[in-house]
Coordinates of C-alpha atoms and ligand atoms in Angstrom, one line a residue:
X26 CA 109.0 101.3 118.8
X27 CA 105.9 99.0 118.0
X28 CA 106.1 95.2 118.1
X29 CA 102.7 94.4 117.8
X30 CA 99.8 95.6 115.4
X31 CA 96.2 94.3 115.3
X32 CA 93.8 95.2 112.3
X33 CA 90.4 94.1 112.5
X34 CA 88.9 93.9 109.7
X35 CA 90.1 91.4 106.6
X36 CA 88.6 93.0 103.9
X37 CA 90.2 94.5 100.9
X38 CA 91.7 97.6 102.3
X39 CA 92.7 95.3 105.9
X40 CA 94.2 92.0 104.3
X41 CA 96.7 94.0 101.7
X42 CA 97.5 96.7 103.6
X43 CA 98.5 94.8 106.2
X44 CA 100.3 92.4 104.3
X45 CA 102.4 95.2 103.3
X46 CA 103.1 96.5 106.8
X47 CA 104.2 93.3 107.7
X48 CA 106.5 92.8 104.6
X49 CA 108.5 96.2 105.5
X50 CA 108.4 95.8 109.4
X51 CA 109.8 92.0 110.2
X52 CA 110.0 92.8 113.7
X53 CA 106.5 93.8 114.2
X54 CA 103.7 91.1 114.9
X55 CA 100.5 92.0 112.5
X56 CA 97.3 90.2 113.8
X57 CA 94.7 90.6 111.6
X58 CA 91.3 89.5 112.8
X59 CA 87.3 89.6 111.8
X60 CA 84.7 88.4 113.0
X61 CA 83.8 86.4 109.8
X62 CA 85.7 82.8 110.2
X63 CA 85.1 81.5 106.3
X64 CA 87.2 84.7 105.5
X65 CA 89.9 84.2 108.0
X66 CA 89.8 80.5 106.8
X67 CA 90.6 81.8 103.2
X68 CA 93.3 84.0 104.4
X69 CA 94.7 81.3 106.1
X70 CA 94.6 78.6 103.1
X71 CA 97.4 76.5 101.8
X72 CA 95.8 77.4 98.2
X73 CA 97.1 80.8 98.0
X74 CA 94.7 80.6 95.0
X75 CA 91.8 81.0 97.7
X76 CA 92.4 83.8 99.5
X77 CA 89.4 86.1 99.8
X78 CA 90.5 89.2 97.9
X79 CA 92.6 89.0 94.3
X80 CA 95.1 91.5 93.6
X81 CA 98.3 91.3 91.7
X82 CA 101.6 90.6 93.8
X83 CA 99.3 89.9 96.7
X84 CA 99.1 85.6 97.4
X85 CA 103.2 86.0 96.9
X86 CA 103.7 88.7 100.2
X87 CA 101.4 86.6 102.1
X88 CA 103.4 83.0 101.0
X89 CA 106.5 84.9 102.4
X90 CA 104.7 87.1 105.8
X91 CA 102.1 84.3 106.7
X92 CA 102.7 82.4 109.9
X93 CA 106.3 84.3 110.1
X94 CA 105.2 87.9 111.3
X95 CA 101.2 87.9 109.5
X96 CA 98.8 86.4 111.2
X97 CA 95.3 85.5 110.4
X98 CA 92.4 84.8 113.4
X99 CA 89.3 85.2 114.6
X100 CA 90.3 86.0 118.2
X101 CA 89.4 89.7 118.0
X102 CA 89.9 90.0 121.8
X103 CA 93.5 88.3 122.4
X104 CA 94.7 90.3 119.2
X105 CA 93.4 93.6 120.8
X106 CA 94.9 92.8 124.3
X107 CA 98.3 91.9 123.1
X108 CA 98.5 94.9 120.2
X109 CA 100.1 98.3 121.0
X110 CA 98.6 100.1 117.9
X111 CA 95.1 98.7 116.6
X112 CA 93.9 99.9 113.0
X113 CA 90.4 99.3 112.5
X114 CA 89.5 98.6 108.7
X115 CA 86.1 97.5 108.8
X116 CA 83.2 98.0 106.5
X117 CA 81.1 101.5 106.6
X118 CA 78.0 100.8 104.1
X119 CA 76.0 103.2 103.3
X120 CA 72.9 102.7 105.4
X121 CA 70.1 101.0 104.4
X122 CA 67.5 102.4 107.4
X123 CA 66.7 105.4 109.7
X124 CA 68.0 108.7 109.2
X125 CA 70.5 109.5 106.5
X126 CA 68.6 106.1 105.1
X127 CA 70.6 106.1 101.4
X128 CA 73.2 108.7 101.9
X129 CA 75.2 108.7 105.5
X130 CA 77.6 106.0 106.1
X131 CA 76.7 103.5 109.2
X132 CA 78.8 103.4 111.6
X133 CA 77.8 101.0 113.7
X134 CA 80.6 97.9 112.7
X135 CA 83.1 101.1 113.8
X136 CA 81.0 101.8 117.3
X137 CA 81.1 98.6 118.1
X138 CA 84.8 98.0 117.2
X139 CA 85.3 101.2 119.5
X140 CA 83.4 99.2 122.5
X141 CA 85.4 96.0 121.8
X142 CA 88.8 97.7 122.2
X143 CA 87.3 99.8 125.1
X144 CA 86.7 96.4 127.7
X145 CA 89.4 94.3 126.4
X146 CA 92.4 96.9 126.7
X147 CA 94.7 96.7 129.5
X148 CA 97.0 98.9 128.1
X149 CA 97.8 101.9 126.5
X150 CA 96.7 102.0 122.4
X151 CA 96.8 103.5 119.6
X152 CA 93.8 103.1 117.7
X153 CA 94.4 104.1 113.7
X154 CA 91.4 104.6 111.3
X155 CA 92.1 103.7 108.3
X156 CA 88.6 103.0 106.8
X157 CA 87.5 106.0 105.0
X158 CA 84.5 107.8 107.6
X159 CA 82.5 110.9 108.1
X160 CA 84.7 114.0 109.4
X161 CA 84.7 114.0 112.9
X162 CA 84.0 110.3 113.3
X163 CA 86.8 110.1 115.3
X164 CA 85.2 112.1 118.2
X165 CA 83.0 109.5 118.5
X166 CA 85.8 107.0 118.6
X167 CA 87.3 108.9 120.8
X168 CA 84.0 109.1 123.3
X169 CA 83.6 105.3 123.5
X170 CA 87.2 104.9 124.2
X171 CA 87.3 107.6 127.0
X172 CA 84.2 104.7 128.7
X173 CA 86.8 102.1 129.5
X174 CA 86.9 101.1 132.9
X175 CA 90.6 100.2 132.5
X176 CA 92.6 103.0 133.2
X177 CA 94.1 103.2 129.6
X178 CA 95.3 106.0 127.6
X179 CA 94.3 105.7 124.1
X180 CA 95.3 108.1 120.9
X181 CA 93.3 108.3 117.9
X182 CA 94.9 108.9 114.2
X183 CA 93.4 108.9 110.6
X184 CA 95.4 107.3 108.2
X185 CA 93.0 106.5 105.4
X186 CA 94.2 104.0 102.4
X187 CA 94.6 105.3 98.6
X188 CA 95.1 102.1 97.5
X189 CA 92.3 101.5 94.1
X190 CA 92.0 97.9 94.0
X191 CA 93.7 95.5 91.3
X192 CA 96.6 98.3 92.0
X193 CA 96.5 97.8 95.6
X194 CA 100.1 96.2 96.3
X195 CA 101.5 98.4 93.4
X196 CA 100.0 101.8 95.4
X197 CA 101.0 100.2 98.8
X198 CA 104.7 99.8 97.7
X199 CA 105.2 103.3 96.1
X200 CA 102.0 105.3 97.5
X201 CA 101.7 109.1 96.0
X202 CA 101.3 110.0 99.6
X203 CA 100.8 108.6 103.5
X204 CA 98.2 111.0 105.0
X205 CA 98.5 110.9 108.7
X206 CA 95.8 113.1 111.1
X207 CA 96.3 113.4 114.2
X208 CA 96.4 115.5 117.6
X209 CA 100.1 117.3 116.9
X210 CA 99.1 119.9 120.0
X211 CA 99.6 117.4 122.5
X212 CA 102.8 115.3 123.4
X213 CA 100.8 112.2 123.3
X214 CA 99.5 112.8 120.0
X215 CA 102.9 113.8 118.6
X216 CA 104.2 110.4 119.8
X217 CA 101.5 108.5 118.3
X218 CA 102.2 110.3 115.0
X219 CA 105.6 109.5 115.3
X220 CA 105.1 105.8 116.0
X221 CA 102.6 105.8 112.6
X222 CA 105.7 107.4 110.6
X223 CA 108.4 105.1 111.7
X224 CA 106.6 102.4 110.6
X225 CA 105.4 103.5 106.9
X226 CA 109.6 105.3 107.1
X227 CA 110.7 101.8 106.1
X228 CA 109.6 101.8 102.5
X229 CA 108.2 105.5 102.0
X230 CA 110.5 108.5 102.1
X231 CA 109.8 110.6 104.7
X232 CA 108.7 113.6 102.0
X233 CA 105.9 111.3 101.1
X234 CA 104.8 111.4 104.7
X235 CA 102.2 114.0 105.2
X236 CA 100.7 115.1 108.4
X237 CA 97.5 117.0 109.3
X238 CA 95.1 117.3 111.7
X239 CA 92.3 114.7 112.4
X240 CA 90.0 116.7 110.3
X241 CA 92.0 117.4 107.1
X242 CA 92.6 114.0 107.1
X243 CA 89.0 112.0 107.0
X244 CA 88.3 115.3 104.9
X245 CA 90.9 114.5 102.4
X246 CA 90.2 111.2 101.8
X247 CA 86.3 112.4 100.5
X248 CA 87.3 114.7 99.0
X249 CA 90.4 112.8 96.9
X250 CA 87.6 110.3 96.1
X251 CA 85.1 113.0 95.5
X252 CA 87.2 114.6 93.1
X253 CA 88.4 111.2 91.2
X254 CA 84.7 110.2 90.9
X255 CA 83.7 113.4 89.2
X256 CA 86.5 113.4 86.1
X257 CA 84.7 110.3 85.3
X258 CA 81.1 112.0 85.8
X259 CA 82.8 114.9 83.6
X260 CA 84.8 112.4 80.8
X261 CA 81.0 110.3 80.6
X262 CA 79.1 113.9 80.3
X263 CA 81.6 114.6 77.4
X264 CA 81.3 110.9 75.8
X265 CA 77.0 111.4 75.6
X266 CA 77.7 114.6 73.4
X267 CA 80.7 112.8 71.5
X268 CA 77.9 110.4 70.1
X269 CA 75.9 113.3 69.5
X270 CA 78.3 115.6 67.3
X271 CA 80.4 112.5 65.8
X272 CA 83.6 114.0 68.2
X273 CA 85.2 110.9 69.6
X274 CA 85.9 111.2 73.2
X275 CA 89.2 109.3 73.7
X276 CA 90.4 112.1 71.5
X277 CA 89.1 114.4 73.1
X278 CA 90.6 113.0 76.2
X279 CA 93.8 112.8 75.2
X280 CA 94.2 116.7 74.0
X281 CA 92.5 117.5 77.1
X282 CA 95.0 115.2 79.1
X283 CA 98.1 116.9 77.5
X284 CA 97.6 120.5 79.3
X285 CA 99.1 119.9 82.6
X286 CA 96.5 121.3 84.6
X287 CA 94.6 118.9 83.8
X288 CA 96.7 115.9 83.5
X289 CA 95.9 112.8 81.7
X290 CA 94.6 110.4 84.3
X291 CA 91.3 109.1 85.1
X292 CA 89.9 110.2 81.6
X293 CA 88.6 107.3 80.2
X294 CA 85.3 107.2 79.4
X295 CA 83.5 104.3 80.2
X296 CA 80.0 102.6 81.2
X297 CA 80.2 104.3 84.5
X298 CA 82.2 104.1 87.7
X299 CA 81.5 101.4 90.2
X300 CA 83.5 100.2 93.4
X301 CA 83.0 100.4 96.9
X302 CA 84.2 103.4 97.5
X303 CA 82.8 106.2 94.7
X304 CA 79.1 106.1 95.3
X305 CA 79.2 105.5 99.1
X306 CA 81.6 108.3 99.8
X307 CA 80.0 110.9 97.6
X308 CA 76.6 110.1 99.3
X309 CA 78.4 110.1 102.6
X310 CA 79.6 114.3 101.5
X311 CA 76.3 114.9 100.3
X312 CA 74.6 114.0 103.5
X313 CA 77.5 115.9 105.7
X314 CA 77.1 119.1 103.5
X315 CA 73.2 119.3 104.0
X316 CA 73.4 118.3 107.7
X317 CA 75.9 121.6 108.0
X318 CA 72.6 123.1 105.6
X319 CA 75.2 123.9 102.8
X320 CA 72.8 122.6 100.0
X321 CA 74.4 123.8 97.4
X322 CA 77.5 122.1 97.8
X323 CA 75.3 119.0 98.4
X324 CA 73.7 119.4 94.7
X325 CA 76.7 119.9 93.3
X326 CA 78.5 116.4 94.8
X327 CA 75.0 114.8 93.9
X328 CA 75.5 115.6 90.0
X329 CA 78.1 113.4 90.2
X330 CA 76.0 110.5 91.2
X331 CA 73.2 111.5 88.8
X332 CA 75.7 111.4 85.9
X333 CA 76.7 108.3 86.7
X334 CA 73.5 106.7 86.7
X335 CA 72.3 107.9 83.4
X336 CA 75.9 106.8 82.0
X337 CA 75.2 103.2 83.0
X338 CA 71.0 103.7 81.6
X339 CA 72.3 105.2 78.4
X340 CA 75.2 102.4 77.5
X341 CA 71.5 99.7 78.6
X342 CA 69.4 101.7 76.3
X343 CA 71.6 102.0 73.1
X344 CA 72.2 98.1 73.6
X345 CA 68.1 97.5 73.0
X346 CA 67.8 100.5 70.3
X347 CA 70.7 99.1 68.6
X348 CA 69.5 95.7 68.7
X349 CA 66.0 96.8 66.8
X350 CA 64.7 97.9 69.7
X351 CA 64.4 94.6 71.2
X352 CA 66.4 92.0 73.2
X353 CA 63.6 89.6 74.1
X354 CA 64.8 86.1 73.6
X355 CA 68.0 87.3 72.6
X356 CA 71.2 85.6 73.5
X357 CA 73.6 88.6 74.6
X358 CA 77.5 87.5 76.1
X359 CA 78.3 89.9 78.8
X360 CA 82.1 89.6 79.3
X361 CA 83.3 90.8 82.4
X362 CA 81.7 91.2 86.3
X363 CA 84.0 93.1 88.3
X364 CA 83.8 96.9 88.7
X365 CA 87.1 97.2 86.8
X366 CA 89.8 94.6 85.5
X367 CA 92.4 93.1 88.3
X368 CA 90.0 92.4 91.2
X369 CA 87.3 89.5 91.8
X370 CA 85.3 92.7 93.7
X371 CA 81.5 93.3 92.0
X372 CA 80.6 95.5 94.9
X373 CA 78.4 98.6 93.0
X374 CA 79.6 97.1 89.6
X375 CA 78.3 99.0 86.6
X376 CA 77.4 95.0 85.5
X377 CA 75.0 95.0 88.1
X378 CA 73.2 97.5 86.7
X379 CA 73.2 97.1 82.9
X380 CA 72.2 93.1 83.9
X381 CA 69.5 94.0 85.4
X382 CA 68.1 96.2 82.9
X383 CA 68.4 93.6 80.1
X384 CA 67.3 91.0 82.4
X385 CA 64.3 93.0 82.3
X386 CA 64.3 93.5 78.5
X387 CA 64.0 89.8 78.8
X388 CA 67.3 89.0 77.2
X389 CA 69.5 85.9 77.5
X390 CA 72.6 86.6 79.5
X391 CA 75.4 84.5 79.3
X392 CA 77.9 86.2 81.6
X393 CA 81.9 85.5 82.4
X394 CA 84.4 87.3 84.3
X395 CA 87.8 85.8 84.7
X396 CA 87.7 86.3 88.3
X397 CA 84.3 87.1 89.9
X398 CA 82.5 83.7 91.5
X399 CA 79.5 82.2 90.0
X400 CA 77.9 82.5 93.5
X401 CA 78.9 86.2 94.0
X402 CA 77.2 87.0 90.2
X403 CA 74.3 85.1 91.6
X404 CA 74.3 86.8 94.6
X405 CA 74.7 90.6 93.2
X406 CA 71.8 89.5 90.3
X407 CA 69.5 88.4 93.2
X408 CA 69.4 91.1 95.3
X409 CA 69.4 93.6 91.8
X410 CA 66.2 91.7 90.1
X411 CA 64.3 90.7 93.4
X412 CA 64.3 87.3 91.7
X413 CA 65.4 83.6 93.0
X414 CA 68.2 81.6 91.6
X415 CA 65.7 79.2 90.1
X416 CA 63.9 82.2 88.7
X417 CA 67.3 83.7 87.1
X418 CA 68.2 80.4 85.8
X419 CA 65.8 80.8 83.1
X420 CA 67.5 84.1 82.2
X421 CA 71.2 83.5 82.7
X422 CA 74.0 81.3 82.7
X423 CA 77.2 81.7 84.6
X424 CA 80.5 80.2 82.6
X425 CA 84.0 79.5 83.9
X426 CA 85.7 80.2 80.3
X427 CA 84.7 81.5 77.2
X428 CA 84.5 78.2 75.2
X429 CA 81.4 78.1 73.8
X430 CA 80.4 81.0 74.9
X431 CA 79.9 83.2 71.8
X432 CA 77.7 80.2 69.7
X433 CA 74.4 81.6 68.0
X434 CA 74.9 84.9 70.3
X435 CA 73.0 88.2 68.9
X436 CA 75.6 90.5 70.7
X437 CA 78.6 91.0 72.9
X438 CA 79.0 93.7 75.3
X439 CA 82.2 94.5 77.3
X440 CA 81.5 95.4 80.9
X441 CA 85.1 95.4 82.5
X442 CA 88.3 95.6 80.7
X443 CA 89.9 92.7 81.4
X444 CA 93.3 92.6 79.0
X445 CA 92.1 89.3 78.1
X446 CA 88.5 90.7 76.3
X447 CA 91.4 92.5 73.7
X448 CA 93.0 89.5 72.5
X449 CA 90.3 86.7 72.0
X450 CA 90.1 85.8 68.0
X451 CA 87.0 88.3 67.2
X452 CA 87.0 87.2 63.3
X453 CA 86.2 83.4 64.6
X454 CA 84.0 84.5 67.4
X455 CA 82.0 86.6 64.3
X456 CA 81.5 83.4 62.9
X457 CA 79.7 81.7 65.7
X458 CA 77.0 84.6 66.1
X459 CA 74.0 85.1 64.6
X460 CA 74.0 88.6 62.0
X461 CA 74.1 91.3 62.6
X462 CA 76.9 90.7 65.1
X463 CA 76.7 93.0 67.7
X464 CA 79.3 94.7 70.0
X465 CA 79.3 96.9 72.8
X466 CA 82.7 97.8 73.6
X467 CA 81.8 99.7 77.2
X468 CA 85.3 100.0 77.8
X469 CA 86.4 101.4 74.7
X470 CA 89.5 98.4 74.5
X471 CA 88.8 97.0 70.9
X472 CA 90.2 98.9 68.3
X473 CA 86.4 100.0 66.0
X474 CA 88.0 100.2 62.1
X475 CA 89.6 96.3 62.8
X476 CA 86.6 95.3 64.5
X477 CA 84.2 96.8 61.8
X478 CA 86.2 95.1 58.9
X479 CA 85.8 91.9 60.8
X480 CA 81.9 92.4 60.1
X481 CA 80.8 93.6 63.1
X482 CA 78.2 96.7 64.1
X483 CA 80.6 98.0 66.7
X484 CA 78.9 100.7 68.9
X485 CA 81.8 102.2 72.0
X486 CA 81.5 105.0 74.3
X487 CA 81.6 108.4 73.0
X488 CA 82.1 107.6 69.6
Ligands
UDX514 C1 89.2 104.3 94.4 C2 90.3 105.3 94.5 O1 91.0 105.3 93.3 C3 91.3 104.9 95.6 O2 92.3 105.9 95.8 C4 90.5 104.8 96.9 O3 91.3 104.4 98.0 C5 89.3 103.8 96.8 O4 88.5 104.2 95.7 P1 88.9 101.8 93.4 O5 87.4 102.1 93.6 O6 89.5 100.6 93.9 O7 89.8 103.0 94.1 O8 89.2 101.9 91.9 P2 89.4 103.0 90.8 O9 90.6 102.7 90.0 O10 89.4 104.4 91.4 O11 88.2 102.9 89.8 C6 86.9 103.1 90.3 C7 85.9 103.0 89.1 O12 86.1 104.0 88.2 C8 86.0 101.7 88.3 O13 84.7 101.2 88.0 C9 86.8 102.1 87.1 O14 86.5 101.2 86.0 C10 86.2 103.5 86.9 N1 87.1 104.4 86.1 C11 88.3 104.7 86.5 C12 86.6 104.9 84.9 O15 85.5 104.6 84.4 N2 87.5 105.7 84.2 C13 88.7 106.1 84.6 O16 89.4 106.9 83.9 C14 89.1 105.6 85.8
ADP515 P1 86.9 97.1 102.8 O1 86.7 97.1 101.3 O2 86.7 98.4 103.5 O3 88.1 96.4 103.3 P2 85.3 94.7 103.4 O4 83.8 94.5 103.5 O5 86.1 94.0 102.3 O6 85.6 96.2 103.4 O7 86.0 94.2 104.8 C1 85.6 94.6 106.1 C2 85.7 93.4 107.0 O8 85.4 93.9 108.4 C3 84.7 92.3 106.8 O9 85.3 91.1 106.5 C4 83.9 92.2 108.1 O10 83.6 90.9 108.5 C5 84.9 92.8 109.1 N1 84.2 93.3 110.3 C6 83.2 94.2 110.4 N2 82.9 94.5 111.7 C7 83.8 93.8 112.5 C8 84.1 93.7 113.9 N3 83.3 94.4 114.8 N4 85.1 92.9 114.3 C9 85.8 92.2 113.4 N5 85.6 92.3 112.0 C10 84.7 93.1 111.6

């Protein structure tokens, strides 16, 4: 039976899953390290208000797990020597350089991870990929494991995280499934699948518990996200001819949603999909279908991309066309940051984009989102615009509430559904703007006839 696990990596998929693990398993030891100590320092706060990733249900598993079987620490090495089964949860970007510049997924934090547990091991491992990577990536793990001087056997297994963020302790707790490749030909591998099972047994019923080989399991985590990316890229398609033919796509969605083959989930039509995950994977498909030469698959995945794109350039565009076809000098609230409600992430944030296209417009943007940083907004709007704090300033401002907020404003738009955006007093807030009062509702969470008796030109998605 394991005693001791070691993660590296204390990201969002590392810091809650592991929390979990070490919620349900009391008598194993979780270490999880990085190599980034202002992170581990956050993890390891008093303030469980600062811990570097926000989820629901999260900051009360790690008051209980923290210093009692959860540990937090930079010692990458010590962690890897003591641990009997390693799970490495580090970032895989797409990358930004060389070949498969755009598309593939760099591997290097994972090659070098692969070389870390290679010289420090003494003994035998278990090494567990749970970040989601290229099929076959786990040959290459394998390779730079089979270079350690040590004399050690070590077994590789995929076990790649469903968890969608703001949901993640919610899809830990009951997950739909725990997908678990491995080698099941070999004795060793069947006892490393085994040891992987027992552990996830003492929450998840052992039907939930699937097992495959290596393959079908980095395969199925693409092609799960693949596959969830593209209702969206089909429920947005559907949404730009709502607006054309006055059909109104939440309708729409919910007769389509009632036959059971399709089901009703991931339907909502919205300013586009953004996350860590969506883009990065689907470009990481694309770029293993055309190295295999199968173009056509390639161009299909890559629709979904396109799609996307124009979703997030249409919702920009009808914001200036609406507006008289110009924003220029205009005050416009953007409410929300984060790539969907229930998570301080931004990364690939549909935000980003529409920002950047009004910042361009040369619009006023006065930005909040409950949870997102000042300093990550500034961060994601620099590297979008090219431009310098100093040179955003004159642009943007960054608030911590929504006091204030709304005074003399031409126009509202709603970039992440926070429950919060539903409830604020929209008949004052009317008030305070300058007419025409503008909203974009990009999450489709106000209710139009209310919001249009209040006064308002309301413009949603698909309607
Ligand atoms: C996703 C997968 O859901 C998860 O299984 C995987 O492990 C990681 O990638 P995540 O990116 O955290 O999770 O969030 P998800 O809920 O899938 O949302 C992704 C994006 O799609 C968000 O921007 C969200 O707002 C958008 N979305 C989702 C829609 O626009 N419409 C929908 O109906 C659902
Ligand atoms: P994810 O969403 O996949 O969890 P994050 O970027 O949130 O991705 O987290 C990945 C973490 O992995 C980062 O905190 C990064 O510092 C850490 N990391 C990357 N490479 C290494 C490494 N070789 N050793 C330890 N930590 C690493």
């Amino acid at each position: 039976m394991i005693k001791s696990i070691c993660c590296i990596g204390a990201g969002y998929v590392g810091g809650p899953t592991m929390a979990v693990i070490a919620l349900k398993n009391p008598h194993i030891k979780v270490t999880v390290v990085d190599v980034n100590q202002e992170r581990i320092n956050a993890w390891n706060s008093e303030n469980l208000e600062a811990l570097p990733v926000y989820e629901p249900g999260l900051a009360e598993i790690v008051a209980q797990t923290r210093n009692v079987n959860l540990f937090f620490s930079t010692n990458v090495n010590l962690a890897i020597h003591e641990a009997e089964m390693i799970f490495i949860s580090v970032n895989t970007p797409t990358k930004t350089y060389g070949i498969g510049k755009g598309m593939a997924a760099d591997l290097k934090y994972i090659e070098l991870c692969a070389r870390q547990i290679a010289s420090v091991a003494t003994t035998n491992k278990i090494v567990v990929e749970k970040s989601t990577l290229p099929v076959r990536t786990a040959s290459t793990i394998k390779s730079i494991l089979k270079q350690s001087q040590n004399n050690v056997q070590f077994e590789i297994l995929s076990n790649p995280e469903f968890l969608a963020e703001g949901t993640a302790i919610v899809d830990l707790l009951n997950p739909d499934r725990v997908l678990i490749g491995g080698d099941y030909h070999t004795q060793e591998g069947k006892n490393a699948i085994a040891a992987l099972t027992d552990i996830y047994k003492n929450w998840v019923a052992a039907d939930k518990i699937i097992t495959t080989n290596i393959w079908s399991s980095e395969l199925s985590k693409l092609t799960a996200n693949a596959f969830l990316a593209q209702r969206i890229s089909s429920i947005n398609a559907m949404s730009a001819i709502c607006e054309a033919t006055e059909a109104n796509i939440d309708e729409v969605a919910f007769a389509i949603g009632k036959d059971t083959r399709i089901g009703d989930k991931f339907l909502k039509a919205s300013v586009g999909f953004g996350g860590s995950c969506f883009q990065k994977d689907i470009l990481n498909l694309v770029y293993i279908a055309k190295t295999f030469g199968l173009n056509e698959v390639a161009d299909y995945w890559e629709q979904v991309i396109v799609m996307n794109n124009y979703q997030k350039s249409r919702f920009a565009r009808k914001i200036v066309q609406k507006m008289f076809n110009t924003v220029s000098g205009k005050k416009i609230v953007m409410l929300g940051w984060a790539f969907k409600k229930d998570t301080n992430d931004s990364r690939e944030s549909a935000a980003i984009d529409i920002a950047n296209y009004l910042i361009e417009e040369q619009a006023e943007l006065h930005i909040y989102d409950p949870k997102v940083t000042q300093q990550q907004i500034l961060t994601d709007l620099e590297k979008a615009t090219n431009q310098t704090t100093n040179q955003l300033q004159q642009q943007i401002k960054i608030y911590n509430q929504t006091t204030n907020i709304f005074q003399q404003a031409h126009a509202v738009i709603i970039v992440t559904e926070w429950d919060e955006f539903k409830n604020l007093d929209y008949a004052t807030i009317k008030t305070q703007m300058q007419q025409p009062a503008f909203i974009f509702d990009g999450r489709n969470i106000l209710n139009p006839t209310e919001i249009t008796q209040q006064g308002f030109q309301y413009f949603g998605i698909g309607k």
